Amino acid sequence: QKEVEQNSGPLSVPEGAIASLNCTYSDRVSQSFFWYRQYSGKSPELIMSIYSNGDKEDGRFTAQLNKASQYVSLLIRDSQPSDSATYLCAANSRYNFNKFYFGSGTKLNVKP
Amino acid sequence: EAGVAQSPRYKIIEKRQSVAFWCNPISGHATLYWYQQILGQGPKLLIQFQNNGVVDDSQLPKDRFSAERLKGVDSTLKIQPAKLEDSAVYLCASSQGSSWGRNGSSYNEQFFGPGTRLTVL
């Protein structure tokens, strides 16, 4: 099992809907998780970090961490076409806190 | 606060040629990373520096790739000789190291530079 796994998508949602992106992780990662947004041809941009079990909200974005089930989610409310991008899930290594594992990314398409 | 700087942004070379990339991390960030990202995949760690020491270079193809961070600040990544399969985006990132949140948990955030798109013909 890879350390961090994501469905590659594409995930298509209509404008204004809620987009739900999911990520599962293995025992080799620690309890710090990150969501990056990557537009085509651009580098990853950190949009959310979550370290505690439960929900963390920032504007239209909500990150959810469920340690018991070993998954982390990103919800995007009121999705906009400008949200169309690839979303990367990342986590710190349990054994090297400065090492990050990345998923392969989920491509999100928000249709007007 | 200035972000991670990289140059060049684009590079086209022929196979067997050499190429070098430069990165300047966010001021005060002790940890610097070089990643390779192939289209449709997540970033793959090539090398991780802590100050000027190498922490992890297990996935660096050492027969052709080299990297250094001599003064613990900026870094260079070199490929010599390049192969067709080296065509990718090379991302530099940096992190401050462990920090402590309000609930007592530690965390560490990583920030990326704009990347260098390498095409090997």
mmCIF file with all atom_site columns, C-alpha atoms in Angstrom:
data_model
loop_
_atom_site.group_PDB
_atom_site.id
_atom_site.type_symbol
_atom_site.label_atom_id
_atom_site.label_alt_id
_atom_site.label_comp_id
_atom_site.label_asym_id
_atom_site.label_entity_id
_atom_site.label_seq_id
_atom_site.pdbx_PDB_ins_code
_atom_site.Cartn_x
_atom_site.Cartn_y
_atom_site.Cartn_z
_atom_site.occupancy
_atom_site.B_iso_or_equiv
_atom_site.pdbx_formal_charge
_atom_site.auth_seq_id
_atom_site.auth_comp_id
_atom_site.auth_asym_id
_atom_site.auth_atom_id
_atom_site.pdbx_PDB_model_num
ATOM 1   C CA . GLN A 1 1   ? 0.000   0.000  0.000   1.00 0.00 ? 1   GLN A CA 1
ATOM 2   C CA . LYS A 1 2   ? 1.239   3.460  -0.865  1.00 0.00 ? 2   LYS A CA 1
ATOM 3   C CA . GLU A 1 3   ? 1.576   5.911  1.988   1.00 0.00 ? 3   GLU A CA 1
ATOM 4   C CA . VAL A 1 4   ? -1.076  8.271  0.577   1.00 0.00 ? 4   VAL A CA 1
ATOM 5   C CA . GLU A 1 5   ? -3.663  7.263  -2.020  1.00 0.00 ? 5   GLU A CA 1
ATOM 6   C CA . GLN A 1 6   ? -6.154  9.266  -4.019  1.00 0.00 ? 6   GLN A CA 1
ATOM 7   C CA . ASN A 1 7   ? -8.616  8.536  -6.787  1.00 0.00 ? 7   ASN A CA 1
ATOM 8   C CA . SER A 1 8   ? -7.201  10.138 -9.934  1.00 0.00 ? 8   SER A CA 1
ATOM 9   C CA . GLY A 1 9   ? -10.640 11.212 -11.179 1.00 0.00 ? 9   GLY A CA 1
ATOM 10  C CA . PRO A 1 10  ? -11.626 13.234 -13.013 1.00 0.00 ? 10  PRO A CA 1
ATOM 11  C CA . LEU A 1 11  ? -14.338 14.358 -10.634 1.00 0.00 ? 11  LEU A CA 1
ATOM 12  C CA . SER A 1 12  ? -16.921 16.480 -12.398 1.00 0.00 ? 12  SER A CA 1
ATOM 13  C CA . VAL A 1 13  ? -19.354 18.677 -10.472 1.00 0.00 ? 13  VAL A CA 1
ATOM 14  C CA . PRO A 1 14  ? -21.698 21.456 -11.619 1.00 0.00 ? 14  PRO A CA 1
ATOM 15  C CA . GLU A 1 15  ? -21.026 25.033 -10.600 1.00 0.00 ? 15  GLU A CA 1
ATOM 16  C CA . GLY A 1 16  ? -22.426 25.768 -7.134  1.00 0.00 ? 16  GLY A CA 1
ATOM 17  C CA . ALA A 1 17  ? -22.310 22.136 -5.973  1.00 0.00 ? 17  ALA A CA 1
ATOM 18  C CA . ILE A 1 18  ? -20.156 20.635 -3.231  1.00 0.00 ? 18  ILE A CA 1
ATOM 19  C CA . ALA A 1 19  ? -17.020 18.870 -4.448  1.00 0.00 ? 19  ALA A CA 1
ATOM 20  C CA . SER A 1 20  ? -15.751 16.086 -2.191  1.00 0.00 ? 20  SER A CA 1
ATOM 21  C CA . LEU A 1 21  ? -12.163 14.908 -2.558  1.00 0.00 ? 21  LEU A CA 1
ATOM 22  C CA . ASN A 1 22  ? -10.877 11.950 -0.577  1.00 0.00 ? 22  ASN A CA 1
ATOM 23  C CA . CYS A 1 23  ? -7.529  10.554 0.461   1.00 0.00 ? 23  CYS A CA 1
ATOM 24  C CA . THR A 1 24  ? -6.567  7.458  2.445   1.00 0.00 ? 24  THR A CA 1
ATOM 25  C CA . TYR A 1 25  ? -3.280  6.891  4.217   1.00 0.00 ? 25  TYR A CA 1
ATOM 26  C CA . SER A 1 26  ? -1.143  4.138  5.682   1.00 0.00 ? 26  SER A CA 1
ATOM 27  C CA . ASP A 1 27  ? 0.407   3.658  9.120   1.00 0.00 ? 27  ASP A CA 1
ATOM 28  C CA . ARG A 1 28  ? 3.693   5.037  7.779   1.00 0.00 ? 28  ARG A CA 1
ATOM 29  C CA . VAL A 1 29  ? 2.429   8.620  7.910   1.00 0.00 ? 29  VAL A CA 1
ATOM 30  C CA . SER A 1 30  ? 2.047   10.888 10.882  1.00 0.00 ? 30  SER A CA 1
ATOM 31  C CA . GLN A 1 31  ? -1.053  12.840 11.836  1.00 0.00 ? 31  GLN A CA 1
ATOM 32  C CA . SER A 1 32  ? -0.336  15.991 9.789   1.00 0.00 ? 32  SER A CA 1
ATOM 33  C CA . PHE A 1 33  ? -2.146  16.312 6.455   1.00 0.00 ? 33  PHE A CA 1
ATOM 34  C CA . PHE A 1 34  ? -2.118  18.882 3.708   1.00 0.00 ? 34  PHE A CA 1
ATOM 35  C CA . TRP A 1 35  ? -4.161  19.704 0.633   1.00 0.00 ? 35  TRP A CA 1
ATOM 36  C CA . TYR A 1 36  ? -2.489  21.363 -2.319  1.00 0.00 ? 36  TYR A CA 1
ATOM 37  C CA . ARG A 1 37  ? -4.185  22.794 -5.391  1.00 0.00 ? 37  ARG A CA 1
ATOM 38  C CA . GLN A 1 38  ? -2.291  22.546 -8.664  1.00 0.00 ? 38  GLN A CA 1
ATOM 39  C CA . TYR A 1 39  ? -3.501  24.338 -11.754 1.00 0.00 ? 39  TYR A CA 1
ATOM 40  C CA . SER A 1 40  ? -2.377  22.983 -15.096 1.00 0.00 ? 40  SER A CA 1
ATOM 41  C CA . GLY A 1 41  ? 1.186   24.096 -15.793 1.00 0.00 ? 41  GLY A CA 1
ATOM 42  C CA . LYS A 1 42  ? 1.629   25.548 -12.299 1.00 0.00 ? 42  LYS A CA 1
ATOM 43  C CA . SER A 1 43  ? 3.250   24.337 -9.102  1.00 0.00 ? 43  SER A CA 1
ATOM 44  C CA . PRO A 1 44  ? 1.322   23.016 -6.069  1.00 0.00 ? 44  PRO A CA 1
ATOM 45  C CA . GLU A 1 45  ? -0.174  25.661 -3.771  1.00 0.00 ? 45  GLU A CA 1
ATOM 46  C CA . LEU A 1 46  ? -0.926  24.831 -0.118  1.00 0.00 ? 46  LEU A CA 1
ATOM 47  C CA . ILE A 1 47  ? -4.595  25.527 0.617   1.00 0.00 ? 47  ILE A CA 1
ATOM 48  C CA . MET A 1 48  ? -5.362  23.589 3.808   1.00 0.00 ? 48  MET A CA 1
ATOM 49  C CA . SER A 1 49  ? -3.515  21.884 6.656   1.00 0.00 ? 49  SER A CA 1
ATOM 50  C CA . ILE A 1 50  ? -5.157  19.679 9.282   1.00 0.00 ? 50  ILE A CA 1
ATOM 51  C CA . TYR A 1 51  ? -3.601  18.043 12.304  1.00 0.00 ? 51  TYR A CA 1
ATOM 52  C CA . SER A 1 52  ? -6.495  17.177 14.610  1.00 0.00 ? 52  SER A CA 1
ATOM 53  C CA . ASN A 1 53  ? -9.362  14.732 14.235  1.00 0.00 ? 53  ASN A CA 1
ATOM 54  C CA . GLY A 1 54  ? -12.504 16.435 12.964  1.00 0.00 ? 54  GLY A CA 1
ATOM 55  C CA . ASP A 1 55  ? -13.233 19.350 10.661  1.00 0.00 ? 55  ASP A CA 1
ATOM 56  C CA . LYS A 1 56  ? -11.333 22.515 9.855   1.00 0.00 ? 56  LYS A CA 1
ATOM 57  C CA . GLU A 1 57  ? -13.026 25.234 7.834   1.00 0.00 ? 57  GLU A CA 1
ATOM 58  C CA . ASP A 1 58  ? -11.457 28.041 5.819   1.00 0.00 ? 58  ASP A CA 1
ATOM 59  C CA . GLY A 1 59  ? -13.833 29.977 3.617   1.00 0.00 ? 59  GLY A CA 1
ATOM 60  C CA . ARG A 1 60  ? -15.394 27.609 1.089   1.00 0.00 ? 60  ARG A CA 1
ATOM 61  C CA . PHE A 1 61  ? -12.958 24.836 2.009   1.00 0.00 ? 61  PHE A CA 1
ATOM 62  C CA . THR A 1 62  ? -13.412 22.250 4.766   1.00 0.00 ? 62  THR A CA 1
ATOM 63  C CA . ALA A 1 63  ? -10.816 19.629 5.570   1.00 0.00 ? 63  ALA A CA 1
ATOM 64  C CA . GLN A 1 64  ? -11.948 16.546 7.474   1.00 0.00 ? 64  GLN A CA 1
ATOM 65  C CA . LEU A 1 65  ? -9.659  14.105 9.265   1.00 0.00 ? 65  LEU A CA 1
ATOM 66  C CA . ASN A 1 66  ? -10.832 10.698 10.492  1.00 0.00 ? 66  ASN A CA 1
ATOM 67  C CA . LYS A 1 67  ? -7.947  8.947  12.202  1.00 0.00 ? 67  LYS A CA 1
ATOM 68  C CA . ALA A 1 68  ? -9.926  5.813  13.047  1.00 0.00 ? 68  ALA A CA 1
ATOM 69  C CA . SER A 1 69  ? -10.693 5.167  9.386   1.00 0.00 ? 69  SER A CA 1
ATOM 70  C CA . GLN A 1 70  ? -7.421  6.661  8.125   1.00 0.00 ? 70  GLN A CA 1
ATOM 71  C CA . TYR A 1 71  ? -8.861  9.072  5.637   1.00 0.00 ? 71  TYR A CA 1
ATOM 72  C CA . VAL A 1 72  ? -8.785  12.781 5.059   1.00 0.00 ? 72  VAL A CA 1
ATOM 73  C CA . SER A 1 73  ? -11.209 14.722 2.879   1.00 0.00 ? 73  SER A CA 1
ATOM 74  C CA . LEU A 1 74  ? -11.473 18.139 1.314   1.00 0.00 ? 74  LEU A CA 1
ATOM 75  C CA . LEU A 1 75  ? -14.902 19.636 0.707   1.00 0.00 ? 75  LEU A CA 1
ATOM 76  C CA . ILE A 1 76  ? -15.305 22.622 -1.576  1.00 0.00 ? 76  ILE A CA 1
ATOM 77  C CA . ARG A 1 77  ? -18.657 24.380 -1.149  1.00 0.00 ? 77  ARG A CA 1
ATOM 78  C CA . ASP A 1 78  ? -20.226 26.498 -3.885  1.00 0.00 ? 78  ASP A CA 1
ATOM 79  C CA . SER A 1 79  ? -17.743 25.133 -6.431  1.00 0.00 ? 79  SER A CA 1
ATOM 80  C CA . GLN A 1 80  ? -16.603 27.584 -9.080  1.00 0.00 ? 80  GLN A CA 1
ATOM 81  C CA . PRO A 1 81  ? -15.057 26.929 -12.508 1.00 0.00 ? 81  PRO A CA 1
ATOM 82  C CA . SER A 1 82  ? -11.893 28.530 -11.082 1.00 0.00 ? 82  SER A CA 1
ATOM 83  C CA . ASP A 1 83  ? -11.674 25.590 -8.658  1.00 0.00 ? 83  ASP A CA 1
ATOM 84  C CA . SER A 1 84  ? -10.975 23.280 -11.607 1.00 0.00 ? 84  SER A CA 1
ATOM 85  C CA . ALA A 1 85  ? -7.509  21.911 -10.870 1.00 0.00 ? 85  ALA A CA 1
ATOM 86  C CA . THR A 1 86  ? -5.718  18.845 -9.561  1.00 0.00 ? 86  THR A CA 1
ATOM 87  C CA . TYR A 1 87  ? -5.840  18.482 -5.786  1.00 0.00 ? 87  TYR A CA 1
ATOM 88  C CA . LEU A 1 88  ? -2.915  16.757 -4.102  1.00 0.00 ? 88  LEU A CA 1
ATOM 89  C CA . CYS A 1 89  ? -3.157  15.157 -0.679  1.00 0.00 ? 89  CYS A CA 1
ATOM 90  C CA . ALA A 1 90  ? 0.063   15.037 1.353   1.00 0.00 ? 90  ALA A CA 1
ATOM 91  C CA . ALA A 1 91  ? 1.195   13.873 4.778   1.00 0.00 ? 91  ALA A CA 1
ATOM 92  C CA . ASN A 1 92  ? 4.329   13.911 6.904   1.00 0.00 ? 92  ASN A CA 1
ATOM 93  C CA . SER A 1 93  ? 6.254   10.691 7.384   1.00 0.00 ? 93  SER A CA 1
ATOM 94  C CA . ARG A 1 94  ? 5.851   9.150  10.825  1.00 0.00 ? 94  ARG A CA 1
ATOM 95  C CA . TYR A 1 95  ? 9.617   8.536  10.952  1.00 0.00 ? 95  TYR A CA 1
ATOM 96  C CA . ASN A 1 96  ? 10.939  11.749 9.408   1.00 0.00 ? 96  ASN A CA 1
ATOM 97  C CA . PHE A 1 97  ? 8.759   14.711 10.262  1.00 0.00 ? 97  PHE A CA 1
ATOM 98  C CA . ASN A 1 98  ? 10.374  16.777 7.537   1.00 0.00 ? 98  ASN A CA 1
ATOM 99  C CA . LYS A 1 99  ? 9.521   14.231 4.824   1.00 0.00 ? 99  LYS A CA 1
ATOM 100 C CA . PHE A 1 100 ? 6.271   14.529 2.905   1.00 0.00 ? 100 PHE A CA 1
ATOM 101 C CA . TYR A 1 101 ? 4.376   11.825 1.025   1.00 0.00 ? 101 TYR A CA 1
ATOM 102 C CA . PHE A 1 102 ? 2.124   12.878 -1.844  1.00 0.00 ? 102 PHE A CA 1
ATOM 103 C CA . GLY A 1 103 ? -0.826  11.217 -3.477  1.00 0.00 ? 103 GLY A CA 1
ATOM 104 C CA . SER A 1 104 ? -1.077  11.199 -7.255  1.00 0.00 ? 104 SER A CA 1
ATOM 105 C CA . GLY A 1 105 ? -3.790  13.866 -7.191  1.00 0.00 ? 105 GLY A CA 1
ATOM 106 C CA . THR A 1 106 ? -7.477  14.079 -8.083  1.00 0.00 ? 106 THR A CA 1
ATOM 107 C CA . LYS A 1 107 ? -8.468  16.160 -11.069 1.00 0.00 ? 107 LYS A CA 1
ATOM 108 C CA . LEU A 1 108 ? -11.556 18.285 -10.420 1.00 0.00 ? 108 LEU A CA 1
ATOM 109 C CA . ASN A 1 109 ? -13.651 19.766 -13.215 1.00 0.00 ? 109 ASN A CA 1
ATOM 110 C CA . VAL A 1 110 ? -16.307 22.306 -12.243 1.00 0.00 ? 110 VAL A CA 1
ATOM 111 C CA . LYS A 1 111 ? -18.727 22.792 -15.108 1.00 0.00 ? 111 LYS A CA 1
ATOM 112 C CA . PRO A 1 112 ? -20.448 26.172 -15.583 1.00 0.00 ? 112 PRO A CA 1
ATOM 113 C CA . GLU B 2 1   ? 7.310   37.198 2.708   1.00 0.00 ? 1   GLU B CA 1
ATOM 114 C CA . ALA B 2 2   ? 9.002   36.140 -0.521  1.00 0.00 ? 2   ALA B CA 1
ATOM 115 C CA . GLY B 2 3   ? 8.278   32.644 -1.717  1.00 0.00 ? 3   GLY B CA 1
ATOM 116 C CA . VAL B 2 4   ? 10.562  29.940 -3.046  1.00 0.00 ? 4   VAL B CA 1
ATOM 117 C CA . ALA B 2 5   ? 12.467  31.139 -6.109  1.00 0.00 ? 5   ALA B CA 1
ATOM 118 C CA . GLN B 2 6   ? 13.583  28.899 -8.970  1.00 0.00 ? 6   GLN B CA 1
ATOM 119 C CA . SER B 2 7   ? 15.338  29.392 -12.253 1.00 0.00 ? 7   SER B CA 1
ATOM 120 C CA . PRO B 2 8   ? 15.175  28.854 -15.110 1.00 0.00 ? 8   PRO B CA 1
ATOM 121 C CA . ARG B 2 9   ? 11.437  28.397 -15.620 1.00 0.00 ? 9   ARG B CA 1
ATOM 122 C CA . TYR B 2 10  ? 11.844  26.449 -18.838 1.00 0.00 ? 10  TYR B CA 1
ATOM 123 C CA . LYS B 2 11  ? 14.705  24.529 -20.390 1.00 0.00 ? 11  LYS B CA 1
ATOM 124 C CA . ILE B 2 12  ? 14.984  22.525 -23.587 1.00 0.00 ? 12  ILE B CA 1
ATOM 125 C CA . ILE B 2 13  ? 18.064  20.395 -24.141 1.00 0.00 ? 13  ILE B CA 1
ATOM 126 C CA . GLU B 2 14  ? 19.112  17.429 -26.219 1.00 0.00 ? 14  GLU B CA 1
ATOM 127 C CA . LYS B 2 15  ? 19.752  14.049 -24.682 1.00 0.00 ? 15  LYS B CA 1
ATOM 128 C CA . ARG B 2 16  ? 23.249  13.553 -23.272 1.00 0.00 ? 16  ARG B CA 1
ATOM 129 C CA . GLN B 2 17  ? 23.569  17.289 -22.573 1.00 0.00 ? 17  GLN B CA 1
ATOM 130 C CA . SER B 2 18  ? 23.825  18.630 -19.046 1.00 0.00 ? 18  SER B CA 1
ATOM 131 C CA . VAL B 2 19  ? 21.514  21.051 -17.248 1.00 0.00 ? 19  VAL B CA 1
ATOM 132 C CA . ALA B 2 20  ? 21.418  22.792 -13.881 1.00 0.00 ? 20  ALA B CA 1
ATOM 133 C CA . PHE B 2 21  ? 18.555  24.226 -11.858 1.00 0.00 ? 21  PHE B CA 1
ATOM 134 C CA . TRP B 2 22  ? 18.761  26.769 -9.048  1.00 0.00 ? 22  TRP B CA 1
ATOM 135 C CA . CYS B 2 23  ? 16.552  27.243 -6.002  1.00 0.00 ? 23  CYS B CA 1
ATOM 136 C CA . ASN B 2 24  ? 16.404  29.815 -3.226  1.00 0.00 ? 24  ASN B CA 1
ATOM 137 C CA . PRO B 2 25  ? 14.099  28.786 -0.352  1.00 0.00 ? 25  PRO B CA 1
ATOM 138 C CA . ILE B 2 26  ? 11.931  30.933 1.865   1.00 0.00 ? 26  ILE B CA 1
ATOM 139 C CA . SER B 2 27  ? 14.130  32.865 4.286   1.00 0.00 ? 27  SER B CA 1
ATOM 140 C CA . GLY B 2 28  ? 14.705  30.928 7.491   1.00 0.00 ? 28  GLY B CA 1
ATOM 141 C CA . HIS B 2 29  ? 13.562  27.582 6.117   1.00 0.00 ? 29  HIS B CA 1
ATOM 142 C CA . ALA B 2 30  ? 16.066  24.942 7.117   1.00 0.00 ? 30  ALA B CA 1
ATOM 143 C CA . THR B 2 31  ? 14.710  22.113 4.987   1.00 0.00 ? 31  THR B CA 1
ATOM 144 C CA . LEU B 2 32  ? 14.910  22.178 1.191   1.00 0.00 ? 32  LEU B CA 1
ATOM 145 C CA . TYR B 2 33  ? 13.499  19.600 -1.192  1.00 0.00 ? 33  TYR B CA 1
ATOM 146 C CA . TRP B 2 34  ? 13.870  18.791 -4.863  1.00 0.00 ? 34  TRP B CA 1
ATOM 147 C CA . TYR B 2 35  ? 10.997  16.915 -6.479  1.00 0.00 ? 35  TYR B CA 1
ATOM 148 C CA . GLN B 2 36  ? 10.429  15.550 -9.955  1.00 0.00 ? 36  GLN B CA 1
ATOM 149 C CA . GLN B 2 37  ? 6.867   15.673 -11.230 1.00 0.00 ? 37  GLN B CA 1
ATOM 150 C CA . ILE B 2 38  ? 5.846   13.810 -14.352 1.00 0.00 ? 38  ILE B CA 1
ATOM 151 C CA . LEU B 2 39  ? 2.547   14.770 -15.974 1.00 0.00 ? 39  LEU B CA 1
ATOM 152 C CA . GLY B 2 40  ? -0.387  13.145 -14.226 1.00 0.00 ? 40  GLY B CA 1
ATOM 153 C CA . GLN B 2 41  ? 1.601   12.067 -11.186 1.00 0.00 ? 41  GLN B CA 1
ATOM 154 C CA . GLY B 2 42  ? 2.284   13.474 -7.753  1.00 0.00 ? 42  GLY B CA 1
ATOM 155 C CA . PRO B 2 43  ? 5.679   14.980 -6.915  1.00 0.00 ? 43  PRO B CA 1
ATOM 156 C CA . LYS B 2 44  ? 8.437   12.410 -6.368  1.00 0.00 ? 44  LYS B CA 1
ATOM 157 C CA . LEU B 2 45  ? 11.113  13.354 -3.846  1.00 0.00 ? 45  LEU B CA 1
ATOM 158 C CA . LEU B 2 46  ? 14.611  13.363 -5.301  1.00 0.00 ? 46  LEU B CA 1
ATOM 159 C CA . ILE B 2 47  ? 16.586  14.808 -2.408  1.00 0.00 ? 47  ILE B CA 1
ATOM 160 C CA . GLN B 2 48  ? 15.965  16.468 0.953   1.00 0.00 ? 48  GLN B CA 1
ATOM 161 C CA . PHE B 2 49  ? 18.442  18.785 2.672   1.00 0.00 ? 49  PHE B CA 1
ATOM 162 C CA . GLN B 2 50  ? 18.418  19.823 6.316   1.00 0.00 ? 50  GLN B CA 1
ATOM 163 C CA . ASN B 2 51  ? 20.548  22.990 6.362   1.00 0.00 ? 51  ASN B CA 1
ATOM 164 C CA . ASN B 2 52  ? 23.498  21.901 4.191   1.00 0.00 ? 52  ASN B CA 1
ATOM 165 C CA . GLY B 2 53  ? 23.303  18.187 4.976   1.00 0.00 ? 53  GLY B CA 1
ATOM 166 C CA . VAL B 2 54  ? 21.536  15.500 2.944   1.00 0.00 ? 54  VAL B CA 1
ATOM 167 C CA . VAL B 2 55  ? 18.737  13.771 4.856   1.00 0.00 ? 55  VAL B CA 1
ATOM 168 C CA . ASP B 2 56  ? 17.231  11.620 2.101   1.00 0.00 ? 56  ASP B CA 1
ATOM 169 C CA . ASP B 2 57  ? 18.502  10.992 -1.415  1.00 0.00 ? 57  ASP B CA 1
ATOM 170 C CA . SER B 2 58  ? 17.253  7.429  -1.753  1.00 0.00 ? 58  SER B CA 1
ATOM 171 C CA . GLN B 2 59  ? 15.374  8.137  -4.992  1.00 0.00 ? 59  GLN B CA 1
ATOM 172 C CA . LEU B 2 60  ? 18.007  10.319 -6.627  1.00 0.00 ? 60  LEU B CA 1
ATOM 173 C CA . PRO B 2 61  ? 19.545  8.609  -9.709  1.00 0.00 ? 61  PRO B CA 1
ATOM 174 C CA . LYS B 2 62  ? 23.060  9.271  -8.533  1.00 0.00 ? 62  LYS B CA 1
ATOM 175 C CA . ASP B 2 63  ? 24.710  8.127  -11.750 1.00 0.00 ? 63  ASP B CA 1
ATOM 176 C CA . ARG B 2 64  ? 23.372  11.234 -13.489 1.00 0.00 ? 64  ARG B CA 1
ATOM 177 C CA . PHE B 2 65  ? 21.801  13.533 -10.895 1.00 0.00 ? 65  PHE B CA 1
ATOM 178 C CA . SER B 2 66  ? 23.634  15.574 -8.274  1.00 0.00 ? 66  SER B CA 1
ATOM 179 C CA . ALA B 2 67  ? 22.579  18.299 -5.882  1.00 0.00 ? 67  ALA B CA 1
ATOM 180 C CA . GLU B 2 68  ? 24.241  20.563 -3.400  1.00 0.00 ? 68  GLU B CA 1
ATOM 181 C CA . ARG B 2 69  ? 23.355  23.161 -0.805  1.00 0.00 ? 69  ARG B CA 1
ATOM 182 C CA . LEU B 2 70  ? 26.752  24.379 0.224   1.00 0.00 ? 70  LEU B CA 1
ATOM 183 C CA . LYS B 2 71  ? 25.906  27.274 2.549   1.00 0.00 ? 71  LYS B CA 1
ATOM 184 C CA . GLY B 2 72  ? 22.599  25.936 3.808   1.00 0.00 ? 72  GLY B CA 1
ATOM 185 C CA . VAL B 2 73  ? 20.550  28.420 1.811   1.00 0.00 ? 73  VAL B CA 1
ATOM 186 C CA . ASP B 2 74  ? 20.203  28.115 -1.963  1.00 0.00 ? 74  ASP B CA 1
ATOM 187 C CA . SER B 2 75  ? 20.668  24.881 -3.862  1.00 0.00 ? 75  SER B CA 1
ATOM 188 C CA . THR B 2 76  ? 21.473  23.563 -7.315  1.00 0.00 ? 76  THR B CA 1
ATOM 189 C CA . LEU B 2 77  ? 20.314  20.346 -8.969  1.00 0.00 ? 77  LEU B CA 1
ATOM 190 C CA . LYS B 2 78  ? 22.285  19.046 -11.933 1.00 0.00 ? 78  LYS B CA 1
ATOM 191 C CA . ILE B 2 79  ? 21.580  16.371 -14.514 1.00 0.00 ? 79  ILE B CA 1
ATOM 192 C CA . GLN B 2 80  ? 24.483  15.034 -16.546 1.00 0.00 ? 80  GLN B CA 1
ATOM 193 C CA . PRO B 2 81  ? 23.948  13.440 -19.011 1.00 0.00 ? 81  PRO B CA 1
ATOM 194 C CA . ALA B 2 82  ? 20.218  13.948 -19.536 1.00 0.00 ? 82  ALA B CA 1
ATOM 195 C CA . LYS B 2 83  ? 17.952  11.207 -20.852 1.00 0.00 ? 83  LYS B CA 1
ATOM 196 C CA . LEU B 2 84  ? 14.604  11.463 -22.610 1.00 0.00 ? 84  LEU B CA 1
ATOM 197 C CA . GLU B 2 85  ? 12.825  10.161 -19.497 1.00 0.00 ? 85  GLU B CA 1
ATOM 198 C CA . ASP B 2 86  ? 14.134  13.114 -17.476 1.00 0.00 ? 86  ASP B CA 1
ATOM 199 C CA . SER B 2 87  ? 11.568  15.343 -19.185 1.00 0.00 ? 87  SER B CA 1
ATOM 200 C CA . ALA B 2 88  ? 9.478   16.563 -16.272 1.00 0.00 ? 88  ALA B CA 1
ATOM 201 C CA . VAL B 2 89  ? 8.857   19.520 -14.009 1.00 0.00 ? 89  VAL B CA 1
ATOM 202 C CA . TYR B 2 90  ? 11.477  19.946 -11.298 1.00 0.00 ? 90  TYR B CA 1
ATOM 203 C CA . LEU B 2 91  ? 10.021  21.481 -8.178  1.00 0.00 ? 91  LEU B CA 1
ATOM 204 C CA . CYS B 2 92  ? 11.915  22.992 -5.308  1.00 0.00 ? 92  CYS B CA 1
ATOM 205 C CA . ALA B 2 93  ? 10.181  23.326 -1.953  1.00 0.00 ? 93  ALA B CA 1
ATOM 206 C CA . SER B 2 94  ? 11.110  24.413 1.534   1.00 0.00 ? 94  SER B CA 1
ATOM 207 C CA . SER B 2 95  ? 9.782   24.032 5.052   1.00 0.00 ? 95  SER B CA 1
ATOM 208 C CA . GLN B 2 96  ? 10.617  25.645 8.345   1.00 0.00 ? 96  GLN B CA 1
ATOM 209 C CA . GLY B 2 97  ? 10.603  22.411 10.301  1.00 0.00 ? 97  GLY B CA 1
ATOM 210 C CA . SER B 2 98  ? 8.421   21.514 13.237  1.00 0.00 ? 98  SER B CA 1
ATOM 211 C CA . SER B 2 99  ? 6.195   24.193 14.695  1.00 0.00 ? 99  SER B CA 1
ATOM 212 C CA . TRP B 2 100 ? 3.688   23.971 17.506  1.00 0.00 ? 100 TRP B CA 1
ATOM 213 C CA . GLY B 2 101 ? 0.010   24.634 17.128  1.00 0.00 ? 101 GLY B CA 1
ATOM 214 C CA . ARG B 2 102 ? -2.319  26.076 19.714  1.00 0.00 ? 102 ARG B CA 1
ATOM 215 C CA . ASN B 2 103 ? -3.541  22.647 20.768  1.00 0.00 ? 103 ASN B CA 1
ATOM 216 C CA . GLY B 2 104 ? 0.001   21.480 21.465  1.00 0.00 ? 104 GLY B CA 1
ATOM 217 C CA . SER B 2 105 ? 0.380   19.435 18.297  1.00 0.00 ? 105 SER B CA 1
ATOM 218 C CA . SER B 2 106 ? 3.413   19.865 16.121  1.00 0.00 ? 106 SER B CA 1
ATOM 219 C CA . TYR B 2 107 ? 3.170   20.558 12.419  1.00 0.00 ? 107 TYR B CA 1
ATOM 220 C CA . ASN B 2 108 ? 5.344   21.285 9.427   1.00 0.00 ? 108 ASN B CA 1
ATOM 221 C CA . GLU B 2 109 ? 4.197   22.975 6.209   1.00 0.00 ? 109 GLU B CA 1
ATOM 222 C CA . GLN B 2 110 ? 5.962   22.830 2.868   1.00 0.00 ? 110 GLN B CA 1
ATOM 223 C CA . PHE B 2 111 ? 5.851   25.491 0.159   1.00 0.00 ? 111 PHE B CA 1
ATOM 224 C CA . PHE B 2 112 ? 6.745   25.089 -3.491  1.00 0.00 ? 112 PHE B CA 1
ATOM 225 C CA . GLY B 2 113 ? 8.523   27.277 -5.979  1.00 0.00 ? 113 GLY B CA 1
ATOM 226 C CA . PRO B 2 114 ? 7.183   27.821 -9.515  1.00 0.00 ? 114 PRO B CA 1
ATOM 227 C CA . GLY B 2 115 ? 9.132   24.859 -10.919 1.00 0.00 ? 115 GLY B CA 1
ATOM 228 C CA . THR B 2 116 ? 11.345  24.323 -13.956 1.00 0.00 ? 116 THR B CA 1
ATOM 229 C CA . ARG B 2 117 ? 9.853   22.546 -16.937 1.00 0.00 ? 117 ARG B CA 1
ATOM 230 C CA . LEU B 2 118 ? 12.567  20.442 -18.583 1.00 0.00 ? 118 LEU B CA 1
ATOM 231 C CA . THR B 2 119 ? 12.178  19.011 -22.063 1.00 0.00 ? 119 THR B CA 1
ATOM 232 C CA . VAL B 2 120 ? 14.809  16.562 -23.276 1.00 0.00 ? 120 VAL B CA 1
ATOM 233 C CA . LEU B 2 121 ? 14.780  15.980 -27.039 1.00 0.00 ? 121 LEU B CA 1
#
